[in-house]
Every structure is written in C-alpha cells, then in structure tokens.
C-alpha cells in the first residue's frame, strides 16, 4: 500500500488518518475551551430568562444517525430547564424520537429527583402526521394529544389539564435534523402565532435556519459546536453543572471535530498542491 | 371518473384548508380536513407495507440478482412488525397494571426496544459516521481550485471549518484573547452571505409551492395521481 501513486494518495491512508483524527481525541479525552457565541447566548437567554417554572414544549425530531450531534444538545436543554425548574412537555414528530425522549427523561429523573411525572413533565411520545400534527396542536391540543405515552388522559395530568392550544406555553424548543422538524415548527407554530422558539439542529441544517433569525426564531444551536458552546454557557452560569461529566458531552466531542476538520483542511491543501504541481508538469491536468 | 374523483377530493380539501386559514369562522373545517388526513395517512402505512412486500417477494420469486437482500429485508420487516404490534416483552403500564397490552410499545426490555437499541441505533449511527471517511477522501480528490469560483468556495470552506473549532480561536487569539477573530469571521459568513442566499432560496421555493399548489387545486397538475395507465 504505497502512500502516493500518480499524484493520488491511496484512499486507505486517508481513511486511516481520519480514524486516528477522530479516535485519538476520544481515547485521550482531549477537550478544548469554548467561548459561547452571541447566537448561542441568545438561545441560553431564551431559556434562562423565562420565569422559573415556565411551561416549555420540547420537540425531539431526530434519529440515532444524528444523535452524535444532537443528543448532547437535547440533554443540555433538559439540564438547563431542570436547573430553572421549568415544566417540560416532550413530543416527537419522528417515531425514532420517542426513545430519545425516554433517555432524556432518565436524565431528568436521575439529576432532578424532585421532578414529578404529570406535574413537572409529561411525555406525549411520537405523534404521527407530520406538519398536520402542528396544525391541530395550535387549534385543539387535546384533539391531537388526548393521552400521554402511557395512555393517561392529558385532561387529568396537572401540567396539561388546562392546555387547550400550545400557544399557551412559554417556549418551544425544537431539536431536529430534517423534515418534519424545526422548519415546520417555525412555519406552522412560531411564525403564525408569534410563539417564542429556539432550536438545535445539525451543522448541515443550521445554515437554512439562519434565515428565520431573529423574528421567527430566536436563535439556533448549530451542530456539536453549538452544543459545546451551550454547555459552556450553562457551566459559566451554573458552575456546579461543570462537575457533571454528562453535562460536558458536547465539549468532549469537540476534540474529534477539531482534528477531523484540520485533517480535511490539510487534505484539501495537499490535494491542490499535487494538482497544481502535476498541472505544471502537464500530467493529467 | 377514476381520475376526476381524486382530483375533486384534492381540490376540495385544498380549498377548504385555504379558506380555513384566511376566514377564522371556518377554522373548524380545516381541523376536520386535518383529522381526515391523519386517518388517511394511517392507511398509507398499509399501502407502503403492501408495496414493500409485493416488490421484494417478486424479486425473490424471480431469483433476481441480489434476491438474498430482499429476503433479509422481508425477514427484518416481518420480525419488527410482529414484535411491535404484539408488544412482545413489554410490561403493562403502571396506570393499567392488569391490562397486558397497556405498556408503551417501546417499553424498556421489550423486543422492539431491544431491536431499536441494539440493531437499529448502531446500524443507523454507523451509516452516518461513514460520511466522515467519504468526505475526507472527497476533500482530497474533488476540492480543486480550478477557477475563481472554486477558489472562493475553498477559502470560505476552510475559514468555516477552522472557525468551527478551537483551532480558529488558537490561531487568532494573538489579536485579542477575548475576541475570537476566526469565530467572528465564520459567523459573518454564515449570517450575511449564507442568510441572504438561504432567504432567496426559501422565497423562491415558497413561490414555486404556491404556483404548484394552484395547479393542483384547479386540476391542471395531475402528476400526483401517477401515470395515465
């Protein structure tokens, strides 16, 4: 397996380099400092400045493929809301989102034992119907969600008893990776009814959501970088959170991102150097 | 008749939704159509399942190339469907402990939960993680500064790639340790150029959707009904 052949690096070397770039920071537990950007601080403030005990809808619309980027974000939102004693209503427009909700409820039960089901949080589980679910939620909440995930009537749960439309909630947090997701929440809920909303999305999806900021969407966390900065913002304001290893997951994942990005930049440079040197020699240009 | 009735249904449903949106007293009509949509969408699952069975059974019976994959697909489909529908291994919910099927379909310890946790999650995550390897290979082979546009794209991509990591802060902290130059430039690219482009695309898509929807409503676009045969 030669490194260089006819101006091309054998792709197996590239794969090996990427494996090392991602694997070594994980094994060595390399972390780097983060400074929260203004966009991340806007998300932080939207959650933090709400009066304690505000009701928040948490939409979890992603699958394990995007969990690498979005799971730390979702957990950070849950921990931040828990710190502020906010009441959480979980819901998923993706069937794969339901297990993610459950794993975050485990965090809530473990780290905030005072949280009581029905009073402080409710799990509505997966709601089939894509954007139509949102159209019904804004007109008649109970029609769409008559029961929670266990079949308990939402009319009997203290947190949802008086809820007729989701516009009665203080904030929507959408953690999503595609369709239906944040775009649909903006189009059918936040924008027509002026509902405050923040989002967390994959780095690939974030650029398309910037168009909604700030009037239709307060702000957005983009990719693992957004998650890491958000975790840092929480730790800066609530230092005890820094002692919790789970609350630093996004920061931990910035190590592989740093080396992975640097490797890609290096490959682009090397690729171009080889391309131009061959072009000068008149080979394969 | 075979095509006229579906076109009429689509037109009426679409018009009702438009009226319900702009005329507040008619809002309940829209809710009714939305409820119908959800019922119909549930039937679409049956159609999807039927279509999947038909296609793969045909491939197996014809012994087409790769029919083994079809067999695996059908086996996985059948097992997942059965353990999900019958809630195998799921304990009854705390609210209704005497009802054996009252537990959540993805309840901890259930067969469907096991499939999700130990098969679907690692397979799904692996498929996505492979992108890192393909992107690195593509970065070397395809990202060439062949012309001015490609050069601009490469420089911008490099700034964003570096600006989204600690490397950006490290390289530019000499200017001011509390002022992340690389992150600011990255943010400027994203907020100015990217947002302008994204808004233009979104407005263009919205206009396209309006135009296509109008064609569907008045029945001139019938492509959603499939071929004429």
Short mmCIF file of C-alpha atoms in Angstrom, two decimals:
data_model
loop_
_atom_site.label_atom_id
_atom_site.label_comp_id
_atom_site.label_asym_id
_atom_site.label_seq_id
_atom_site.Cartn_x
_atom_site.Cartn_y
_atom_site.Cartn_z
CA UNK A 1 0.00 0.00 0.00
CA UNK A 2 2.06 2.94 -1.29
CA UNK A 3 1.26 6.40 0.03
CA UNK A 4 1.43 8.26 -3.26
CA UNK A 5 0.70 6.85 -6.70
CA UNK A 6 0.29 9.01 -9.82
CA UNK A 7 -0.43 12.12 -7.77
CA UNK A 8 -3.11 10.43 -5.66
CA UNK A 9 -2.94 9.27 -2.05
CA UNK A 10 -4.25 5.75 -1.61
CA UNK A 11 -7.68 6.28 -0.05
CA UNK A 12 -6.95 3.68 2.63
CA UNK A 13 -4.32 6.02 4.10
CA UNK A 14 -6.90 8.80 4.16
CA UNK A 15 -9.37 6.55 5.96
CA UNK A 16 -6.69 5.55 8.47
CA UNK A 17 -5.81 9.20 9.08
CA UNK A 18 -9.49 10.05 9.67
CA UNK A 19 -9.84 7.11 12.04
CA UNK A 20 -6.89 8.42 14.06
CA UNK A 21 -8.12 12.03 13.92
CA UNK A 22 -11.48 11.01 15.38
CA UNK A 23 -10.35 8.14 17.60
CA UNK A 24 -7.33 9.63 19.37
CA UNK A 25 -9.11 12.63 20.96
CA UNK A 26 -11.80 10.24 22.21
CA UNK A 27 -9.25 7.85 23.72
CA UNK A 28 -7.10 10.66 25.16
CA UNK A 29 -10.22 12.57 26.29
CA UNK A 30 -8.95 15.81 24.77
CA UNK A 31 -11.14 18.83 25.40
CA UNK A 32 -10.66 22.45 24.41
CA UNK A 33 -12.03 25.71 25.80
CA UNK A 34 -15.15 27.17 24.20
CA UNK A 35 -16.45 30.73 24.28
CA UNK A 36 -20.25 30.89 23.69
CA UNK A 37 -21.08 32.90 20.57
CA UNK A 38 -23.85 35.55 20.54
CA UNK A 39 -26.26 33.14 18.81
CA UNK A 40 -25.72 30.51 21.49
CA UNK A 41 -26.13 33.12 24.23
CA UNK A 42 -29.46 34.13 22.66
CA UNK A 43 -30.64 30.52 23.00
CA UNK A 44 -29.33 30.39 26.56
CA UNK A 45 -31.11 33.64 27.49
CA UNK A 46 -34.39 32.50 25.92
CA UNK A 47 -34.47 29.56 28.36
CA UNK A 48 -32.76 31.24 31.29
CA UNK A 49 -34.75 34.47 31.39
CA UNK A 50 -38.14 32.75 31.49
CA UNK A 51 -39.77 32.91 34.93
CA UNK A 52 -38.97 29.83 36.98
CA UNK A 53 -41.46 27.01 36.37
CA UNK A 54 -42.46 28.14 32.87
CA UNK A 55 -44.05 25.53 30.62
CA UNK A 56 -41.89 24.54 27.65
CA UNK A 57 -42.61 22.23 24.75
CA UNK A 58 -39.66 20.10 23.77
CA UNK A 59 -39.82 18.61 20.28
CA UNK A 60 -37.39 15.78 19.65
CA UNK A 61 -37.29 15.10 15.92
CA UNK A 62 -34.19 13.12 15.15
CA UNK A 63 -32.88 9.57 14.89
CA UNK A 64 -29.69 7.79 16.02
CA UNK A 65 -27.92 8.90 12.80
CA UNK A 66 -27.84 12.49 14.09
CA UNK A 67 -27.57 11.63 17.77
CA UNK A 68 -23.82 12.31 17.67
CA UNK A 69 -24.55 16.00 17.21
CA UNK A 70 -28.00 16.36 18.72
CA UNK A 71 -28.04 14.18 21.82
CA UNK A 72 -25.67 16.45 23.81
CA UNK A 73 -27.79 19.42 22.71
CA UNK A 74 -31.05 17.80 23.82
CA UNK A 75 -29.53 16.77 27.17
CA UNK A 76 -28.15 20.28 27.69
CA UNK A 77 -31.63 21.74 27.10
CA UNK A 78 -33.13 19.26 29.59
CA UNK A 79 -30.47 20.03 32.21
CA UNK A 80 -30.84 23.79 31.74
CA UNK A 81 -34.63 23.55 32.05
CA UNK A 82 -34.23 21.32 35.11
CA UNK A 83 -31.94 23.87 36.74
CA UNK A 84 -34.58 26.55 36.16
CA UNK A 85 -37.40 24.28 37.35
CA UNK A 86 -39.21 24.66 34.04
CA UNK A 87 -42.07 22.27 33.25
CA UNK A 88 -41.42 20.14 30.18
CA UNK A 89 -43.79 18.63 27.66
CA UNK A 90 -41.96 16.18 25.39
CA UNK A 91 -43.19 15.30 21.93
CA UNK A 92 -41.75 13.75 18.76
CA UNK A 93 -42.82 14.00 15.13
CA UNK A 94 -40.34 11.24 14.28
CA UNK A 95 -41.00 7.69 15.51
CA UNK A 96 -37.29 7.39 16.29
CA UNK A 97 -37.58 10.45 18.55
CA UNK A 98 -39.62 8.58 21.17
CA UNK A 99 -36.68 6.56 22.59
CA UNK A 100 -34.56 9.73 22.69
CA UNK A 101 -37.24 11.38 24.84
CA UNK A 102 -37.09 8.41 27.18
CA UNK A 103 -33.31 8.65 27.57
CA UNK A 104 -33.66 12.33 28.45
CA UNK A 105 -36.38 11.57 30.98
CA UNK A 106 -33.85 9.23 32.60
CA UNK A 107 -31.51 12.24 32.95
CA UNK A 108 -34.34 14.27 34.45
CA UNK A 109 -35.23 11.54 36.97
CA UNK A 110 -31.60 10.97 37.94
CA UNK A 111 -30.34 14.54 38.20
CA UNK A 112 -33.56 16.29 39.25
CA UNK A 113 -35.30 13.78 41.55
CA UNK A 114 -37.81 16.40 42.67
CA UNK A 115 -39.33 16.32 39.15
CA UNK A 116 -42.68 14.55 39.25
CA UNK A 117 -44.36 12.98 36.24
CA UNK A 118 -47.58 14.71 35.24
CA UNK A 119 -46.84 17.77 37.35
CA UNK A 120 -43.37 18.78 36.15
CA UNK A 121 -43.03 16.86 32.90
CA UNK A 122 -45.19 14.90 30.50
CA UNK A 123 -44.19 12.55 27.70
CA UNK A 124 -46.56 12.69 24.73
CA UNK A 125 -44.34 10.35 22.71
CA UNK A 126 -44.47 10.04 18.93
CA UNK A 127 -47.30 11.90 17.20
CA UNK A 128 -47.87 10.61 13.64
CA UNK A 129 -49.00 13.00 10.91
CA UNK A 130 -46.02 15.30 10.32
CA UNK A 131 -46.94 19.00 9.99
CA UNK A 132 -50.65 18.24 10.35
CA UNK A 133 -49.94 17.44 14.00
CA UNK A 134 -48.73 21.02 14.41
CA UNK A 135 -51.79 22.44 12.67
CA UNK A 136 -54.04 20.59 15.13
CA UNK A 137 -51.90 21.43 18.19
CA UNK A 138 -52.40 25.16 17.58
CA UNK A 139 -56.19 24.84 17.39
CA UNK A 140 -57.04 21.98 19.76
CA UNK A 141 -54.29 20.43 21.85
CA UNK A 142 -56.49 17.70 23.38
CA UNK A 143 -57.78 16.61 19.98
CA UNK A 144 -54.22 15.74 18.93
CA UNK A 145 -52.92 14.57 22.31
CA UNK A 146 -55.81 13.13 24.26
CA UNK A 147 -53.47 10.80 26.17
CA UNK A 148 -49.81 10.66 27.09
CA UNK A 149 -47.47 7.87 26.04
CA UNK A 150 -48.85 5.54 28.75
CA UNK A 151 -52.47 6.14 27.83
CA UNK A 152 -53.20 8.52 30.71
CA UNK A 153 -55.65 11.26 29.73
CA UNK A 154 -53.94 14.64 29.32
CA UNK A 155 -57.08 16.15 30.88
CA UNK A 156 -56.15 14.53 34.18
CA UNK A 157 -52.44 15.43 34.24
CA UNK A 158 -51.87 18.70 36.18
CA UNK A 159 -49.38 20.02 33.62
CA UNK A 160 -51.67 19.63 30.60
CA UNK A 161 -55.12 19.82 32.25
CA UNK A 162 -55.80 23.45 31.27
CA UNK A 163 -53.92 23.33 27.98
CA UNK A 164 -56.19 23.98 25.00
CA UNK A 165 -53.62 25.28 22.50
CA UNK A 166 -49.86 25.06 22.56
CA UNK A 167 -49.66 28.83 22.21
CA UNK A 168 -50.33 28.87 25.98
CA UNK A 169 -46.80 27.56 26.52
CA UNK A 170 -43.90 29.95 27.07
CA UNK A 171 -41.39 28.49 24.64
CA UNK A 172 -40.88 25.82 22.00
CA UNK A 173 -37.51 24.06 21.86
CA UNK A 174 -37.07 22.07 18.68
CA UNK A 175 -34.13 19.69 18.37
CA UNK A 176 -34.31 18.33 14.87
CA UNK A 177 -32.40 17.01 11.91
CA UNK A 178 -34.76 17.15 8.94
CA UNK A 179 -38.36 17.01 7.85
CA UNK A 180 -40.62 17.33 9.81
CA UNK A 181 -38.56 19.41 12.16
CA UNK A 182 -37.60 22.95 13.06
CA UNK A 183 -38.68 24.41 9.70
CA UNK A 184 -42.21 23.04 10.16
CA UNK A 185 -42.34 24.26 13.78
CA UNK A 186 -41.38 27.73 12.56
CA UNK A 187 -43.85 27.70 9.66
CA UNK A 188 -46.89 26.31 11.48
CA UNK A 189 -46.39 27.38 15.11
CA UNK A 190 -43.76 30.03 15.83
CA UNK A 191 -44.26 32.33 12.87
CA UNK A 192 -48.10 32.48 12.54
CA UNK A 193 -48.72 32.74 16.29
CA UNK A 194 -45.64 34.70 17.35
CA UNK A 195 -44.56 31.91 19.70
CA UNK A 196 -41.05 32.21 21.11
CA UNK A 197 -38.92 29.40 19.78
CA UNK A 198 -35.31 28.24 19.85
CA UNK A 199 -33.80 25.31 18.01
CA UNK A 200 -30.91 22.92 17.97
CA UNK A 201 -30.01 21.30 14.67
CA UNK A 202 -27.24 19.51 12.84
CA UNK A 203 -24.47 21.70 11.41
CA UNK A 204 -25.72 20.84 7.91
CA UNK A 205 -29.25 22.07 8.60
CA UNK A 206 -28.33 25.19 10.60
CA UNK A 207 -27.49 27.45 7.61
CA UNK A 208 -31.02 27.09 6.22
CA UNK A 209 -32.49 28.10 9.60
CA UNK A 210 -30.41 31.28 9.92
CA UNK A 211 -32.92 32.83 7.51
CA UNK A 212 -35.60 32.75 10.24
CA UNK A 213 -33.49 34.52 12.89
CA UNK A 214 -34.42 36.67 14.81
CA UNK A 215 -38.08 37.42 14.08
CA UNK A 216 -39.45 33.91 13.53
CA UNK A 217 -36.84 32.00 15.51
CA UNK A 218 -34.95 33.50 18.46
CA UNK A 219 -31.76 31.64 17.67
CA UNK A 220 -30.29 28.28 16.80
CA UNK A 221 -27.56 25.95 18.05
CA UNK A 222 -25.71 24.54 15.05
CA UNK A 223 -24.06 21.14 15.31
CA UNK A 224 -21.79 19.86 18.02
CA UNK A 225 -20.06 23.27 18.17
CA UNK A 226 -23.40 24.85 19.16
CA UNK A 227 -23.97 22.11 21.75
CA UNK A 228 -20.49 22.59 23.24
CA UNK A 229 -20.89 26.37 23.47
CA UNK A 230 -24.32 25.95 25.04
CA UNK A 231 -22.90 23.54 27.63
CA UNK A 232 -20.15 26.07 28.34
CA UNK A 233 -22.75 28.84 28.78
CA UNK A 234 -24.64 26.66 31.28
CA UNK A 235 -21.41 25.84 33.17
CA UNK A 236 -20.43 29.55 33.21
CA UNK A 237 -23.77 30.46 34.81
CA UNK A 238 -24.26 27.34 36.97
CA UNK A 239 -20.72 26.20 37.90
CA UNK A 240 -21.92 23.07 39.76
CA UNK A 241 -23.01 21.73 36.36
CA UNK A 242 -19.31 21.60 35.41
CA UNK A 243 -18.81 18.74 37.88
CA UNK A 244 -21.30 16.63 35.97
CA UNK A 245 -19.47 14.67 33.26
CA UNK A 246 -22.69 14.11 31.31
CA UNK A 247 -23.14 17.86 31.04
CA UNK A 248 -19.80 18.14 29.18
CA UNK A 249 -20.54 15.63 26.42
CA UNK A 250 -20.68 18.29 23.68
CA UNK A 251 -17.38 19.79 24.87
CA UNK A 252 -15.83 16.32 24.81
CA UNK A 253 -16.98 15.76 21.22
CA UNK A 254 -15.27 18.96 20.03
CA UNK A 255 -11.90 17.15 20.23
CA UNK A 256 -12.69 14.73 17.36
CA UNK A 257 -14.30 17.62 15.45
CA UNK A 258 -11.12 19.74 15.77
CA UNK A 259 -8.77 17.06 14.46
CA UNK A 260 -11.26 15.89 11.82
CA UNK A 261 -11.66 19.41 10.44
CA UNK A 262 -7.91 20.05 10.49
CA UNK A 263 -7.33 16.79 8.58
CA UNK A 264 -9.88 17.80 5.93
CA UNK A 265 -8.24 21.24 5.54
CA UNK A 266 -4.87 19.54 5.25
CA UNK A 267 -6.17 17.11 2.62
CA UNK A 268 -7.63 20.00 0.60
CA UNK A 269 -4.27 21.80 0.68
CA UNK A 270 -2.26 18.68 -0.19
CA UNK A 271 -4.72 17.75 -2.94
CA UNK A 272 -4.37 21.19 -4.51
CA UNK A 273 -0.58 21.27 -4.21
CA UNK A 274 -0.37 17.91 -6.01
CA UNK A 275 -2.92 19.05 -8.59
CA UNK A 276 -1.03 22.23 -9.46
CA UNK A 277 2.39 20.55 -9.42
CA UNK A 278 1.11 17.90 -11.86
CA UNK A 279 -0.58 20.57 -13.97
CA UNK A 280 2.75 22.38 -14.25
CA UNK A 281 4.37 19.15 -15.37
CA UNK A 282 1.49 18.63 -17.80
CA UNK A 283 0.36 15.34 -16.22
CA UNK A 284 -3.35 14.50 -16.03
CA UNK A 285 -4.46 18.16 -15.77
CA UNK B 1 -64.19 9.01 -13.30
CA UNK B 2 -61.10 7.17 -12.00
CA UNK B 3 -59.13 10.43 -12.17
CA UNK B 4 -61.89 13.01 -11.77
CA UNK B 5 -62.96 11.96 -8.27
CA UNK B 6 -59.39 12.05 -6.78
CA UNK B 7 -58.83 15.46 -8.42
CA UNK B 8 -62.10 16.73 -6.92
CA UNK B 9 -61.19 15.42 -3.47
CA UNK B 10 -57.74 17.07 -3.65
CA UNK B 11 -59.22 20.37 -4.86
CA UNK B 12 -61.95 20.48 -2.20
CA UNK B 13 -59.53 19.56 0.62
CA UNK B 14 -57.03 22.18 -0.56
CA UNK B 15 -59.64 24.92 -0.93
CA UNK B 16 -61.13 24.16 2.49
CA UNK B 17 -57.69 24.48 4.08
CA UNK B 18 -57.07 27.81 2.34
CA UNK B 19 -60.48 29.16 3.39
CA UNK B 20 -59.96 27.89 6.95
CA UNK B 21 -56.63 29.71 7.13
CA UNK B 22 -57.94 33.10 5.96
CA UNK B 23 -61.52 33.01 7.37
CA UNK B 24 -61.42 32.47 11.16
CA UNK B 25 -65.07 31.22 11.49
CA UNK B 26 -64.20 28.45 9.02
CA UNK B 27 -61.24 27.26 11.08
CA UNK B 28 -63.07 24.13 12.26
CA UNK B 29 -63.44 22.99 8.63
CA UNK B 30 -59.65 22.94 8.35
CA UNK B 31 -59.40 20.92 11.58
CA UNK B 32 -61.81 18.40 10.11
CA UNK B 33 -59.71 18.04 6.93
CA UNK B 34 -56.57 17.66 9.06
CA UNK B 35 -58.21 14.85 11.04
CA UNK B 36 -59.16 13.13 7.79
CA UNK B 37 -55.59 13.50 6.61
CA UNK B 38 -54.29 11.72 9.69
CA UNK B 39 -56.75 8.84 9.23
CA UNK B 40 -55.77 8.51 5.56
CA UNK B 41 -52.08 8.73 6.44
CA UNK B 42 -52.55 5.71 8.73
CA UNK B 43 -53.89 3.74 5.76
CA UNK B 44 -50.83 4.82 3.77
CA UNK B 45 -48.76 2.68 6.16
CA UNK B 46 -50.71 -0.38 4.96
CA UNK B 47 -50.16 0.61 1.33
CA UNK B 48 -46.45 1.14 1.97
CA UNK B 49 -46.13 -2.23 3.67
CA UNK B 50 -48.06 -3.92 0.87
CA UNK B 51 -45.90 -2.30 -1.77
CA UNK B 52 -42.72 -3.37 0.04
CA UNK B 53 -43.94 -6.96 0.27
CA UNK B 54 -45.01 -7.05 -3.37
CA UNK B 55 -41.72 -5.69 -4.69
CA UNK B 56 -39.42 -7.91 -2.63
CA UNK B 57 -41.50 -11.09 -2.99
CA UNK B 58 -41.34 -10.61 -6.76
CA UNK B 59 -37.54 -10.23 -6.61
CA UNK B 60 -37.27 -13.41 -4.56
CA UNK B 61 -39.64 -15.44 -6.74
CA UNK B 62 -37.84 -14.30 -9.93
CA UNK B 63 -34.46 -15.05 -8.28
CA UNK B 64 -33.26 -11.65 -9.45
CA UNK B 65 -29.70 -10.59 -8.70
CA UNK B 66 -29.40 -9.73 -5.00
CA UNK B 67 -32.63 -11.51 -4.05
CA UNK B 68 -30.97 -12.51 -0.79
CA UNK B 69 -31.06 -8.87 0.32
CA UNK B 70 -34.79 -8.85 -0.37
CA UNK B 71 -35.19 -11.89 1.84
CA UNK B 72 -33.28 -10.18 4.65
CA UNK B 73 -35.42 -7.04 4.21
CA UNK B 74 -38.65 -9.04 4.43
CA UNK B 75 -37.42 -11.02 7.42
CA UNK B 76 -36.45 -7.82 9.27
CA UNK B 77 -39.74 -6.18 8.28
CA UNK B 78 -41.80 -9.16 9.47
CA UNK B 79 -39.99 -9.58 12.79
CA UNK B 80 -40.12 -5.85 13.60
CA UNK B 81 -43.79 -5.65 12.66
CA UNK B 82 -44.81 -8.65 14.76
CA UNK B 83 -42.84 -7.73 17.90
CA UNK B 84 -44.11 -4.15 17.61
CA UNK B 85 -47.77 -4.96 17.05
CA UNK B 86 -47.94 -7.64 19.76
CA UNK B 87 -45.73 -5.63 22.15
CA UNK B 88 -43.65 -8.74 22.87
CA UNK B 89 -41.84 -8.49 26.18
CA UNK B 90 -43.44 -5.15 27.10
CA UNK B 91 -44.64 -4.90 30.68
CA UNK B 92 -48.10 -3.39 31.40
CA UNK B 93 -48.14 0.32 32.22
CA UNK B 94 -48.28 1.50 35.83
CA UNK B 95 -51.63 3.16 35.12
CA UNK B 96 -53.30 -0.07 33.93
CA UNK B 97 -51.30 -2.91 35.52
CA UNK B 98 -53.98 -5.54 34.84
CA UNK B 99 -54.12 -4.87 31.09
CA UNK B 100 -51.32 -6.92 29.44
CA UNK B 101 -51.03 -4.69 26.35
CA UNK B 102 -51.24 -1.34 28.15
CA UNK B 103 -47.45 -0.78 28.18
CA UNK B 104 -45.73 1.57 25.77
CA UNK B 105 -44.77 -0.20 22.53
CA UNK B 106 -41.11 0.78 23.03
CA UNK B 107 -41.16 -0.07 26.74
CA UNK B 108 -37.80 -0.95 28.33
CA UNK B 109 -36.88 -4.60 27.97
CA UNK B 110 -39.42 -5.23 25.19
CA UNK B 111 -38.39 -6.94 21.96
CA UNK B 112 -38.96 -3.80 19.88
CA UNK B 113 -36.89 -1.77 22.35
CA UNK B 114 -34.12 -4.38 22.01
CA UNK B 115 -34.23 -4.15 18.20
CA UNK B 116 -34.12 -0.36 18.38
CA UNK B 117 -31.34 -0.24 20.98
CA UNK B 118 -29.03 -2.97 19.71
CA UNK B 119 -29.71 -3.18 15.97
CA UNK B 120 -31.27 0.00 14.60
CA UNK B 121 -29.26 2.52 16.64
CA UNK B 122 -25.76 1.13 15.91
CA UNK B 123 -26.56 0.46 12.24
CA UNK B 124 -28.08 3.89 11.72
CA UNK B 125 -25.23 5.67 13.52
CA UNK B 126 -22.62 3.64 11.60
CA UNK B 127 -24.10 4.57 8.23
CA UNK B 128 -23.97 8.26 9.12
CA UNK B 129 -20.50 8.03 10.66
CA UNK B 130 -19.11 6.60 7.41
CA UNK B 131 -19.62 10.07 5.92
CA UNK B 132 -16.50 11.27 7.77
CA UNK B 133 -14.39 8.86 5.71
CA UNK B 134 -16.06 9.63 2.39
CA UNK B 135 -15.84 13.39 2.97
CA UNK B 136 -12.13 13.19 3.80
CA UNK B 137 -11.49 11.21 0.62
CA UNK B 138 -13.60 13.64 -1.43
CA UNK B 139 -11.78 16.61 0.15
CA UNK B 140 -8.53 15.30 -1.25
CA UNK B 141 -9.80 14.25 -4.69
CA UNK B 142 -12.50 16.72 -5.64
CA UNK B 143 -11.97 20.07 -3.90
CA UNK B 144 -9.69 21.66 -6.52
CA UNK B 145 -9.16 25.38 -7.05
CA UNK B 146 -9.72 25.05 -10.79
CA UNK B 147 -11.27 28.52 -11.23
CA UNK B 148 -12.10 31.67 -9.28
CA UNK B 149 -15.47 30.36 -8.04
CA UNK B 150 -13.90 27.13 -6.79
CA UNK B 151 -11.14 29.18 -5.12
CA UNK B 152 -13.70 31.36 -3.28
CA UNK B 153 -15.59 28.23 -2.19
CA UNK B 154 -12.42 26.59 -0.90
CA UNK B 155 -11.24 29.64 1.05
CA UNK B 156 -14.71 30.10 2.60
CA UNK B 157 -14.98 26.40 3.47
CA UNK B 158 -11.54 26.46 5.07
CA UNK B 159 -12.41 29.51 7.19
CA UNK B 160 -15.69 27.93 8.32
CA UNK B 161 -14.04 24.56 9.02
CA UNK B 162 -11.29 26.16 11.11
CA UNK B 163 -13.61 28.75 12.69
CA UNK B 164 -15.90 25.99 13.99
CA UNK B 165 -13.14 24.51 16.15
CA UNK B 166 -10.67 25.58 18.80
CA UNK B 167 -8.02 25.89 16.07
CA UNK B 168 -9.66 29.12 14.89
CA UNK B 169 -9.51 30.65 18.36
CA UNK B 170 -5.94 29.43 18.88
CA UNK B 171 -4.68 30.83 15.58
CA UNK B 172 -6.27 34.24 16.06
CA UNK B 173 -6.01 34.75 19.83
CA UNK B 174 -2.84 36.81 19.26
CA UNK B 175 -5.12 39.63 18.05
CA UNK B 176 -7.13 39.64 21.27
CA UNK B 177 -7.62 36.66 23.62
CA UNK B 178 -11.21 37.68 24.44
CA UNK B 179 -12.14 38.36 20.84
CA UNK B 180 -12.31 35.26 18.66
CA UNK B 181 -11.48 36.61 15.24
CA UNK B 182 -11.92 33.28 13.41
CA UNK B 183 -15.31 32.69 15.04
CA UNK B 184 -16.40 36.23 14.17
CA UNK B 185 -15.40 35.82 10.50
CA UNK B 186 -17.13 32.41 10.42
CA UNK B 187 -20.26 33.94 11.96
CA UNK B 188 -20.12 36.83 9.47
CA UNK B 189 -20.03 34.41 6.53
CA UNK B 190 -22.94 32.45 7.97
CA UNK B 191 -25.08 35.42 8.97
CA UNK B 192 -24.53 37.61 5.92
CA UNK B 193 -23.78 35.60 2.75
CA UNK B 194 -25.40 32.35 3.85
CA UNK B 195 -28.54 34.01 5.23
CA UNK B 196 -29.01 36.15 2.14
CA UNK B 197 -28.74 33.05 -0.06
CA UNK B 198 -30.96 30.94 2.20
CA UNK B 199 -33.68 33.60 2.27
CA UNK B 200 -33.61 33.94 -1.51
CA UNK B 201 -33.90 30.18 -1.93
CA UNK B 202 -36.73 29.96 0.62
CA UNK B 203 -38.70 32.75 -1.06
CA UNK B 204 -38.16 31.07 -4.43
CA UNK B 205 -39.33 27.70 -3.06
CA UNK B 206 -42.40 29.35 -1.48
CA UNK B 207 -43.38 30.94 -4.79
CA UNK B 208 -42.89 27.60 -6.52
CA UNK B 209 -45.06 25.86 -3.93
CA UNK B 210 -47.82 28.46 -4.40
CA UNK B 211 -47.72 28.01 -8.16
CA UNK B 212 -47.70 24.17 -7.99
CA UNK B 213 -50.46 24.15 -5.37
CA UNK B 214 -52.65 26.36 -7.54
CA UNK B 215 -52.15 23.99 -10.46
CA UNK B 216 -53.14 21.03 -8.25
CA UNK B 217 -56.19 22.88 -6.89
CA UNK B 218 -57.55 23.76 -10.30
CA UNK B 219 -56.74 20.28 -11.59
CA UNK B 220 -54.20 21.16 -14.28
CA UNK B 221 -51.38 19.33 -12.49
CA UNK B 222 -52.37 15.70 -12.02
CA UNK B 223 -48.87 14.24 -11.78
CA UNK B 224 -49.53 13.20 -8.14
CA UNK B 225 -52.05 10.64 -9.48
CA UNK B 226 -49.33 8.72 -11.30
CA UNK B 227 -49.35 7.68 -14.95
CA UNK B 228 -52.48 7.65 -17.13
CA UNK B 229 -52.40 3.83 -17.45
#
